[in-house]
């Protein structure tokens, strides 16, 4: 590690000023609405000098004294060129106009642009724009960010009706999901049928699948970075949509005499109104709603303030017996400051909370739980010269985790009050990274993140005999709860356990020619929070817990190698990536584990290890009437858990077994065809190897009952998952000078009515006494129609 630090210091002190140079800085915006453009390319023609705009549309580059032609480009927009004479530092802003053919181009790109993707060392990154998502067919007509990224290679789900997503064989809790930098702990509405992201309020979506930049920490599989629109700073706009079960409305416009803008977007569902029309479900309620807000104010050319927030809620009431509501709330205030032509900073204060409540009326029980955090982060970008760009910063997050509070909901309730121990923690981080253009063909991105984690007190901790919370009973052949020795109370300002880790990141790109390159990367990351769930997908009842005395941080090492090529002036492009990932301290659950309402969760788990490896192929057609992509992933995800200090053979006799996220084959195809100015069509085709499950492999009779025996863990699979979705968009008379613009979206989800298995259960037949298999399917064919408008 000392050598690594020495190398960083030597590289960061490397200066390449062979002659007098000057800085060119500025911002790039959409000429129509004033939105900053993230990932726009700025370069000097006939040179290797260029830059990419950051998350706030800012760029800076350095060039020797002289005359140049500066080119500004962004996919879907007309290129802009301007002659400039560089003899001093220059500050200049640009506005780009949408190209007339923008609707004919696919707007999902592997980085900021295809040319940049070939040159930059970043790999395993996918970027989507809201326009792409809106063209893709979706369940019940509601466009969905999460389901859209599942069409990319290396990204899967756990079937219909499941929330979250899995990246390169990782669990759903290993993904860091950010909305304007705020952590989202549960990404679902309707138990996974929809995501919490309103596409009308989203500007940019970036998924890091493996080569995670050093500025991100806390998760080991991926980062989904979602950015909201700033709001139209030039005109007042109203957009919305009316669907079969939900509607949405967005209002945006300028404020503060056009020195700022605002955006306010809301969605709500009304499926419960249809339930009231039926006799069997008239007392049930199933609904969700959410609200997005963002505003900004430009104090002066060098200072800008942003304020953004999100509030979402799901409400379920089944026959006035079970009530459930859950949701997220976030808030973020940010200050962008430009110190000079080379140094840019962003200071953010962020709040995030996820909570859920369950009311069981039949036993008069009220259960509430939540996780909340405050995050202060300060990020800097320093444009050292035309060859080296630095990113560095610090952050601190405080966590307060309430795993559950059970209260009687009436004086006659038989339920006793119970409050599980609240858990507190602090996670700190500091990072520095560089993008270094070593030669015209070789570029490197390297850095180091340091993270520390303090499990704080304010609770009693149980200690166990021989320090074993779980022990193996050799007579019964099962794992059991360890014997408690004593309890120790820790004050709130005391540290129960402390962890710290260095997380190096390295990426290299070698450009073979103007159309192709090879890349390699290594990423080490650490995760201190764990999602406690022994189900295959995230549910509102799942509990987050911090690392501590018996639960160690997850540590991941990922190696990746890739080849990238564009064909025929970027008409087609090909991306090949292979990866190998190892994970230490992955939580595994003993047979029959009980996680709900458990104050000593360490007695139900063992620490294991995991590994995942695979090959990803993405072939795209980027231009013309027909655009789209074909993605294929060949992969394996496995886990192994030995007995360790608990003794015994471990889980599955200590052998490697498939995780619930293993998909041998994953094929997805997306296509969009523009027939004319009024009609366009799109389709999705999905095929996945079935999810690993554990089936009974025999049975025996005991006192007249048929008892099933089971195979090794995850030795079997559900049937293969596949479906075809189609949609058509009709735009009647949407002339450019017409204020009201509308479109009809007709869709069919699961066109050929495939009954995909969400689960297969085995129950005893009362007449035959035999165990029988029952397949549970969530969706068949679902038609939908939505009317979208803008004025």
mmCIF file of N, CA, C and O in Angstrom, residues 36 56-57 72 171 250 270 300 341 373 397 410 419 437 455 522 531 618-619 630 680 715 746 757 773:
data_model
loop_
_atom_site.group_PDB
_atom_site.id
_atom_site.type_symbol
_atom_site.label_atom_id
_atom_site.label_comp_id
_atom_site.label_asym_id
_atom_site.label_seq_id
_atom_site.Cartn_x
_atom_site.Cartn_y
_atom_site.Cartn_z
ATOM 1 N N UNK A 36 -28.795 21.716 -18.057
ATOM 2 C CA UNK A 36 -27.390 21.401 -18.277
ATOM 3 C C UNK A 36 -27.262 19.998 -18.856
ATOM 4 O O UNK A 36 -28.056 19.110 -18.541
ATOM 5 N N UNK A 56 -22.950 18.651 -13.580
ATOM 6 C CA UNK A 56 -23.602 19.963 -13.571
ATOM 7 C C UNK A 56 -23.344 20.736 -14.854
ATOM 8 O O UNK A 56 -23.520 21.957 -14.905
ATOM 9 N N UNK A 57 -22.923 20.026 -15.907
ATOM 10 C CA UNK A 57 -22.720 20.659 -17.203
ATOM 11 C C UNK A 57 -21.465 21.478 -17.315
ATOM 12 O O UNK A 57 -21.271 22.203 -18.296
ATOM 13 N N UNK A 72 -18.294 21.263 -30.026
ATOM 14 C CA UNK A 72 -19.126 20.807 -28.911
ATOM 15 C C UNK A 72 -20.153 19.826 -29.469
ATOM 16 O O UNK A 72 -20.857 20.148 -30.441
ATOM 17 N N UNK A 171 -26.343 -9.519 -4.954
ATOM 18 C CA UNK A 171 -27.655 -9.374 -4.329
ATOM 19 C C UNK A 171 -28.171 -7.956 -4.510
ATOM 20 O O UNK A 171 -27.420 -7.022 -4.828
ATOM 21 N N UNK A 250 -46.328 16.975 -14.355
ATOM 22 C CA UNK A 250 -45.078 17.666 -14.059
ATOM 23 C C UNK A 250 -45.198 19.117 -14.503
ATOM 24 O O UNK A 250 -45.651 19.401 -15.614
ATOM 25 N N UNK A 270 -54.762 4.748 -9.041
ATOM 26 C CA UNK A 270 -56.160 4.687 -8.629
ATOM 27 C C UNK A 270 -56.733 3.297 -8.877
ATOM 28 O O UNK A 270 -57.917 3.141 -9.179
ATOM 29 N N UNK A 300 -24.180 33.812 -8.819
ATOM 30 C CA UNK A 300 -23.358 34.512 -9.796
ATOM 31 C C UNK A 300 -22.727 33.461 -10.702
ATOM 32 O O UNK A 300 -23.080 32.279 -10.623
ATOM 33 N N UNK A 341 -10.385 28.619 -13.002
ATOM 34 C CA UNK A 341 -10.561 27.909 -14.262
ATOM 35 C C UNK A 341 -10.288 26.410 -14.152
ATOM 36 O O UNK A 341 -10.673 25.647 -15.034
ATOM 37 N N UNK A 373 -30.585 8.356 7.423
ATOM 38 C CA UNK A 373 -29.201 8.797 7.476
ATOM 39 C C UNK A 373 -29.074 10.260 7.077
ATOM 40 O O UNK A 373 -29.898 10.797 6.327
ATOM 41 N N UNK A 397 -21.374 9.886 6.852
ATOM 42 C CA UNK A 397 -22.777 9.486 6.923
ATOM 43 C C UNK A 397 -23.076 8.957 8.325
ATOM 44 O O UNK A 397 -22.371 8.085 8.826
ATOM 45 N N UNK A 410 -54.745 -1.385 20.418
ATOM 46 C CA UNK A 410 -55.935 -1.088 21.223
ATOM 47 C C UNK A 410 -55.709 -1.597 22.641
ATOM 48 O O UNK A 410 -54.852 -2.459 22.867
ATOM 49 N N UNK A 419 -39.741 -3.309 21.680
ATOM 50 C CA UNK A 419 -38.916 -2.427 20.827
ATOM 51 C C UNK A 419 -37.543 -3.068 20.667
ATOM 52 O O UNK A 419 -36.827 -3.262 21.647
ATOM 53 N N UNK A 437 -4.001 10.796 -19.162
ATOM 54 C CA UNK A 437 -3.720 10.473 -20.560
ATOM 55 C C UNK A 437 -2.217 10.291 -20.706
ATOM 56 O O UNK A 437 -1.458 11.249 -20.857
ATOM 57 N N UNK A 455 -19.393 1.269 14.539
ATOM 58 C CA UNK A 455 -20.658 0.770 15.099
ATOM 59 C C UNK A 455 -20.795 1.377 16.487
ATOM 60 O O UNK A 455 -20.027 1.068 17.402
ATOM 61 N N UNK A 522 -9.652 -2.958 -12.282
ATOM 62 C CA UNK A 522 -9.681 -3.645 -10.988
ATOM 63 C C UNK A 522 -10.357 -2.725 -9.984
ATOM 64 O O UNK A 522 -10.018 -1.533 -9.897
ATOM 65 N N UNK A 531 -28.517 -6.180 4.233
ATOM 66 C CA UNK A 531 -29.965 -6.351 4.206
ATOM 67 C C UNK A 531 -30.286 -7.762 4.666
ATOM 68 O O UNK A 531 -29.877 -8.737 4.034
ATOM 69 N N UNK A 618 -22.842 -6.809 -25.901
ATOM 70 C CA UNK A 618 -23.854 -5.813 -26.240
ATOM 71 C C UNK A 618 -23.601 -5.334 -27.663
ATOM 72 O O UNK A 618 -22.563 -4.732 -27.966
ATOM 73 N N UNK A 619 -24.543 -5.623 -28.558
ATOM 74 C CA UNK A 619 -24.451 -5.199 -29.954
ATOM 75 C C UNK A 619 -25.586 -4.229 -30.225
ATOM 76 O O UNK A 619 -26.754 -4.529 -29.938
ATOM 77 N N UNK A 630 -29.002 -5.739 -28.811
ATOM 78 C CA UNK A 630 -29.112 -7.137 -28.416
ATOM 79 C C UNK A 630 -28.065 -7.392 -27.347
ATOM 80 O O UNK A 630 -26.877 -7.134 -27.562
ATOM 81 N N UNK A 680 -44.543 5.215 -34.363
ATOM 82 C CA UNK A 680 -43.310 4.494 -34.066
ATOM 83 C C UNK A 680 -43.668 3.272 -33.233
ATOM 84 O O UNK A 680 -44.686 3.261 -32.511
ATOM 85 N N UNK A 715 -30.252 -26.401 -5.557
ATOM 86 C CA UNK A 715 -29.794 -27.401 -6.512
ATOM 87 C C UNK A 715 -30.690 -27.470 -7.749
ATOM 88 O O UNK A 715 -30.292 -27.972 -8.803
ATOM 89 N N UNK A 746 -49.851 2.708 -26.963
ATOM 90 C CA UNK A 746 -50.567 1.434 -26.849
ATOM 91 C C UNK A 746 -49.539 0.323 -26.596
ATOM 92 O O UNK A 746 -48.535 0.227 -27.321
ATOM 93 N N UNK A 757 -43.190 -18.605 -13.941
ATOM 94 C CA UNK A 757 -43.311 -19.027 -12.543
ATOM 95 C C UNK A 757 -42.570 -18.054 -11.634
ATOM 96 O O UNK A 757 -41.354 -17.892 -11.749
ATOM 97 N N UNK A 773 -47.074 -30.119 -6.512
ATOM 98 C CA UNK A 773 -46.440 -28.849 -6.880
ATOM 99 C C UNK A 773 -47.480 -27.889 -7.437
ATOM 100 O O UNK A 773 -48.338 -28.271 -8.223
#
